[in-house]
């Protein structure tokens, strides 16, 4: 999974898809412009090779100066070729990312049609780590716990992401069905892989230090999670 797709997991999948489509359109225009520029520069070099070299480089002081001018023109074309290759790779990455987002969106749509096992347990969920009651942080909750404590899934589900996201450490995202998902961040290591099924209370990883960042999501939008946990 690319970093861009991992970062998109923190957005609504529809919003991420729209953003990706906009980026792909912009990048396609840049690729077309770079291809046109490259064609014109290659054509110029071709004309030089067909006899225009003496006329175009008549200002050269000597043979060495002439050679330097020709090599400078070639370097420009090589740089254009390299930049065009990078743009094409970025375009291909966005195309793949769009396909992955579409597939993920389809899976989420299917998941919404299935009742989440978490719904009836609202207000009775066990916290993902042992420790004092959590406090609000950003859009989610911060759980304090012991160093390297195991992090447990709040309910059964399927792992849709397991890996690092810059700024969030190692992140595990579990789809519980019915549009409900739980996110566990600031992990030191994940204990599950993508597409793996996890049971209620199954270990998904361990905290990196003494805290876990947690979010509960409905249809990929963050919702207030504190009311879902049993009071201690």
Tab-separated table of C-alpha atoms in Angstrom:
chain	number	residue	atom	x	y	z
A	1	UNK	CA	0.000	0.000	0.000
A	2	UNK	CA	1.398	3.410	-0.985
A	3	UNK	CA	1.797	6.239	1.520
A	4	UNK	CA	-0.794	8.268	-0.364
A	5	UNK	CA	-3.355	5.490	-0.037
A	6	UNK	CA	-2.501	5.008	3.631
A	7	UNK	CA	-3.010	8.708	4.253
A	8	UNK	CA	-6.317	8.486	2.378
A	9	UNK	CA	-7.538	6.014	4.991
A	10	UNK	CA	-7.778	8.980	7.353
A	11	UNK	CA	-10.228	10.677	4.966
A	12	UNK	CA	-13.683	9.783	3.751
A	13	UNK	CA	-13.066	7.318	0.888
A	14	UNK	CA	-15.286	9.366	-1.418
A	15	UNK	CA	-13.372	12.558	-0.585
A	16	UNK	CA	-10.064	10.738	-1.100
A	17	UNK	CA	-11.282	9.403	-4.441
A	18	UNK	CA	-12.361	12.858	-5.622
A	19	UNK	CA	-9.012	14.324	-4.551
A	20	UNK	CA	-7.140	11.550	-6.367
A	21	UNK	CA	-9.148	12.129	-9.543
A	22	UNK	CA	-8.343	15.852	-9.421
A	23	UNK	CA	-4.635	15.118	-8.903
A	24	UNK	CA	-4.655	12.595	-11.758
A	25	UNK	CA	-6.237	15.131	-14.136
A	26	UNK	CA	-3.666	17.790	-13.217
A	27	UNK	CA	-0.823	15.321	-13.613
A	28	UNK	CA	-2.128	14.180	-17.014
A	29	UNK	CA	-1.952	17.795	-18.222
A	30	UNK	CA	1.640	18.102	-16.954
A	31	UNK	CA	2.610	14.859	-18.705
A	32	UNK	CA	1.091	16.087	-21.988
A	33	UNK	CA	2.927	19.427	-21.698
A	34	UNK	CA	6.244	17.699	-20.933
A	35	UNK	CA	5.778	15.261	-23.842
A	36	UNK	CA	5.123	18.172	-26.225
A	37	UNK	CA	8.202	20.035	-24.962
A	38	UNK	CA	10.340	16.919	-25.340
A	39	UNK	CA	9.138	16.357	-28.923
A	40	UNK	CA	10.050	19.933	-29.855
A	41	UNK	CA	13.514	19.680	-28.314
A	42	UNK	CA	14.242	16.337	-29.960
A	43	UNK	CA	13.109	17.811	-33.292
A	44	UNK	CA	15.536	20.695	-32.765
A	45	UNK	CA	18.426	18.292	-32.168
A	46	UNK	CA	17.400	16.341	-35.269
A	47	UNK	CA	17.513	19.501	-37.381
A	48	UNK	CA	20.962	20.266	-36.001
A	49	UNK	CA	22.105	16.849	-37.097
A	50	UNK	CA	20.686	17.405	-40.594
A	51	UNK	CA	23.011	20.305	-41.352
A	52	UNK	CA	21.760	23.167	-39.274
A	53	UNK	CA	24.473	22.676	-36.677
A	54	UNK	CA	26.885	25.129	-38.252
A	55	UNK	CA	24.244	27.807	-38.638
A	56	UNK	CA	22.693	27.331	-35.170
A	57	UNK	CA	26.024	27.220	-33.367
A	58	UNK	CA	27.936	29.689	-35.510
A	59	UNK	CA	28.767	31.679	-32.428
A	60	UNK	CA	30.981	28.894	-31.040
A	61	UNK	CA	34.531	30.110	-30.475
A	62	UNK	CA	36.216	26.786	-31.255
A	63	UNK	CA	35.607	23.060	-31.585
A	64	UNK	CA	35.603	22.558	-27.801
A	65	UNK	CA	33.045	25.320	-27.355
A	66	UNK	CA	30.915	23.779	-30.104
A	67	UNK	CA	31.099	20.363	-28.425
A	68	UNK	CA	30.056	21.863	-25.095
A	69	UNK	CA	27.001	23.521	-26.680
A	70	UNK	CA	25.909	20.273	-28.304
A	71	UNK	CA	26.384	18.327	-25.070
A	72	UNK	CA	24.436	20.988	-23.133
A	73	UNK	CA	21.516	20.537	-25.539
A	74	UNK	CA	21.689	16.783	-25.084
A	75	UNK	CA	21.712	17.146	-21.290
A	76	UNK	CA	18.534	19.222	-21.480
A	77	UNK	CA	16.826	16.480	-23.473
A	78	UNK	CA	18.050	13.771	-21.063
A	79	UNK	CA	16.728	15.787	-18.140
A	80	UNK	CA	13.395	16.163	-19.915
A	81	UNK	CA	13.266	12.403	-20.455
A	82	UNK	CA	13.978	11.770	-16.756
A	83	UNK	CA	11.368	14.300	-15.601
A	84	UNK	CA	8.829	12.841	-18.025
A	85	UNK	CA	9.534	9.375	-16.627
A	86	UNK	CA	8.927	10.619	-13.077
A	87	UNK	CA	5.666	12.291	-14.094
A	88	UNK	CA	4.494	9.131	-15.826
A	89	UNK	CA	5.315	7.066	-12.731
A	90	UNK	CA	3.347	9.513	-10.549
A	91	UNK	CA	0.440	9.277	-12.998
A	92	UNK	CA	0.548	5.472	-12.892
A	93	UNK	CA	0.634	5.554	-9.067
A	94	UNK	CA	-2.473	7.743	-9.024
A	95	UNK	CA	-4.245	5.400	-11.434
A	96	UNK	CA	-3.440	2.452	-9.155
A	97	UNK	CA	-4.477	4.447	-6.099
A	98	UNK	CA	-7.803	5.313	-7.743
A	99	UNK	CA	-8.420	1.625	-8.463
A	100	UNK	CA	-7.590	0.679	-4.863
A	101	UNK	CA	-9.868	3.398	-3.493
A	102	UNK	CA	-12.705	2.284	-5.746
A	103	UNK	CA	-12.249	-1.292	-4.542
A	104	UNK	CA	-12.167	-0.147	-0.913
A	105	UNK	CA	-15.261	1.989	-1.414
A	106	UNK	CA	-17.052	-1.009	-2.904
A	107	UNK	CA	-16.080	-3.152	0.092
A	108	UNK	CA	-17.373	-0.466	2.455
A	109	UNK	CA	-20.668	-0.273	0.561
A	110	UNK	CA	-21.005	-4.046	0.937
A	111	UNK	CA	-20.117	-3.754	4.628
A	112	UNK	CA	-22.904	-1.233	5.196
A	113	UNK	CA	-25.418	-3.814	4.046
A	114	UNK	CA	-24.344	-6.096	6.901
A	115	UNK	CA	-25.412	-5.281	10.456
A	116	UNK	CA	-22.417	-4.431	12.641
A	117	UNK	CA	-21.954	-6.705	15.649
A	118	UNK	CA	-20.927	-3.621	17.636
A	119	UNK	CA	-24.300	-1.866	17.461
A	120	UNK	CA	-26.081	-3.822	20.229
A	121	UNK	CA	-23.009	-3.485	22.447
A	122	UNK	CA	-22.913	0.306	22.510
A	123	UNK	CA	-22.104	1.440	26.027
A	124	UNK	CA	-20.728	-1.979	26.945
A	125	UNK	CA	-17.546	-2.235	24.873
A	126	UNK	CA	-14.324	-3.061	26.641
A	127	UNK	CA	-11.520	-0.522	26.095
A	128	UNK	CA	-8.684	-1.563	23.765
A	129	UNK	CA	-6.027	-1.272	26.498
A	130	UNK	CA	-5.867	-1.536	30.275
A	131	UNK	CA	-5.576	1.747	32.146
A	132	UNK	CA	-7.476	4.830	33.330
A	133	UNK	CA	-10.431	6.333	31.416
A	134	UNK	CA	-9.397	7.970	28.131
A	135	UNK	CA	-9.364	11.669	27.407
A	136	UNK	CA	-10.374	13.391	24.151
A	137	UNK	CA	-7.566	14.079	21.678
A	138	UNK	CA	-7.986	15.461	18.153
A	139	UNK	CA	-11.062	13.649	16.813
A	140	UNK	CA	-10.599	10.540	18.940
A	141	UNK	CA	-9.517	9.305	22.349
A	142	UNK	CA	-6.143	8.942	24.037
A	143	UNK	CA	-5.763	5.908	26.279
A	144	UNK	CA	-2.936	5.892	28.814
A	145	UNK	CA	-1.458	2.493	29.575
A	146	UNK	CA	1.771	0.675	30.369
A	147	UNK	CA	4.653	0.598	27.946
A	148	UNK	CA	4.339	-2.129	25.284
A	149	UNK	CA	0.835	-3.022	26.479
A	150	UNK	CA	-1.192	-5.221	24.105
A	151	UNK	CA	-3.894	-3.463	22.104
A	152	UNK	CA	-7.094	-5.471	21.633
A	153	UNK	CA	-9.820	-5.129	19.014
A	154	UNK	CA	-13.050	-3.771	20.460
A	155	UNK	CA	-15.008	-6.320	18.410
A	156	UNK	CA	-14.675	-8.863	15.625
A	157	UNK	CA	-13.860	-7.647	12.154
A	158	UNK	CA	-11.511	-7.584	9.192
A	159	UNK	CA	-8.214	-5.680	9.087
A	160	UNK	CA	-8.283	-3.202	6.187
A	161	UNK	CA	-4.984	-1.464	7.016
A	162	UNK	CA	-1.917	-2.476	9.004
A	163	UNK	CA	1.198	-0.353	8.699
A	164	UNK	CA	2.791	3.036	9.314
A	165	UNK	CA	1.191	6.390	8.510
A	166	UNK	CA	3.478	9.419	9.085
A	167	UNK	CA	2.373	11.327	12.182
A	168	UNK	CA	0.328	8.404	13.488
A	169	UNK	CA	2.981	5.714	13.877
A	170	UNK	CA	1.907	2.176	13.080
A	171	UNK	CA	-1.846	2.128	12.456
A	172	UNK	CA	-4.352	-0.728	12.385
A	173	UNK	CA	-7.832	-0.156	10.980
A	174	UNK	CA	-10.497	-2.817	11.588
A	175	UNK	CA	-13.777	-2.954	9.656
A	176	UNK	CA	-16.518	-4.309	11.915
A	177	UNK	CA	-19.251	-4.334	9.272
A	178	UNK	CA	-22.303	-2.107	8.993
A	179	UNK	CA	-20.073	0.872	8.202
A	180	UNK	CA	-18.396	0.768	11.658
A	181	UNK	CA	-14.588	0.717	11.896
A	182	UNK	CA	-12.055	1.212	14.685
A	183	UNK	CA	-8.626	2.784	14.303
A	184	UNK	CA	-5.657	2.090	16.598
A	185	UNK	CA	-2.662	4.434	16.193
A	186	UNK	CA	0.730	5.117	17.774
A	187	UNK	CA	1.482	1.401	17.866
A	188	UNK	CA	5.028	0.174	18.190
A	189	UNK	CA	4.212	-2.878	16.102
A	190	UNK	CA	1.169	-4.455	14.499
A	191	UNK	CA	0.209	-8.048	15.265
A	192	UNK	CA	-2.178	-8.468	12.323
A	193	UNK	CA	-1.978	-8.218	8.548
A	194	UNK	CA	-4.339	-6.640	6.035
A	195	UNK	CA	-7.369	-8.780	5.125
A	196	UNK	CA	-6.850	-10.830	8.296
A	197	UNK	CA	-9.906	-11.592	10.421
A	198	UNK	CA	-9.626	-10.581	14.077
A	199	UNK	CA	-11.856	-11.759	16.920
A	200	UNK	CA	-13.404	-9.788	19.755
A	201	UNK	CA	-10.527	-8.842	22.051
A	202	UNK	CA	-7.923	-10.160	19.633
A	203	UNK	CA	-4.513	-8.494	19.883
A	204	UNK	CA	-3.916	-6.153	16.944
A	205	UNK	CA	-0.589	-4.753	18.185
A	206	UNK	CA	1.300	-3.182	21.076
A	207	UNK	CA	1.623	0.467	22.043
A	208	UNK	CA	4.912	2.130	21.211
A	209	UNK	CA	5.191	3.985	24.508
A	210	UNK	CA	2.488	4.521	27.138
A	211	UNK	CA	-0.416	5.761	25.065
A	212	UNK	CA	-2.818	4.634	22.357
A	213	UNK	CA	-4.695	6.935	20.003
A	214	UNK	CA	-8.109	5.497	19.130
A	215	UNK	CA	-10.903	6.486	16.758
A	216	UNK	CA	-14.316	4.999	16.084
A	217	UNK	CA	-15.724	5.601	12.613
A	218	UNK	CA	-19.091	5.255	10.952
A	219	UNK	CA	-19.026	5.318	7.150
A	220	UNK	CA	-15.403	6.526	7.452
A	221	UNK	CA	-16.425	9.619	9.450
A	222	UNK	CA	-15.099	9.910	13.015
A	223	UNK	CA	-17.832	9.664	15.661
A	224	UNK	CA	-17.832	10.233	19.426
A	225	UNK	CA	-16.423	7.024	20.859
A	226	UNK	CA	-16.592	7.599	24.613
A	227	UNK	CA	-20.279	6.635	24.861
A	228	UNK	CA	-19.544	3.233	23.330
A	229	UNK	CA	-17.338	2.067	26.222
A	230	UNK	CA	-18.515	0.757	29.543
A	231	UNK	CA	-17.956	3.123	32.449
A	232	UNK	CA	-15.193	2.089	34.815
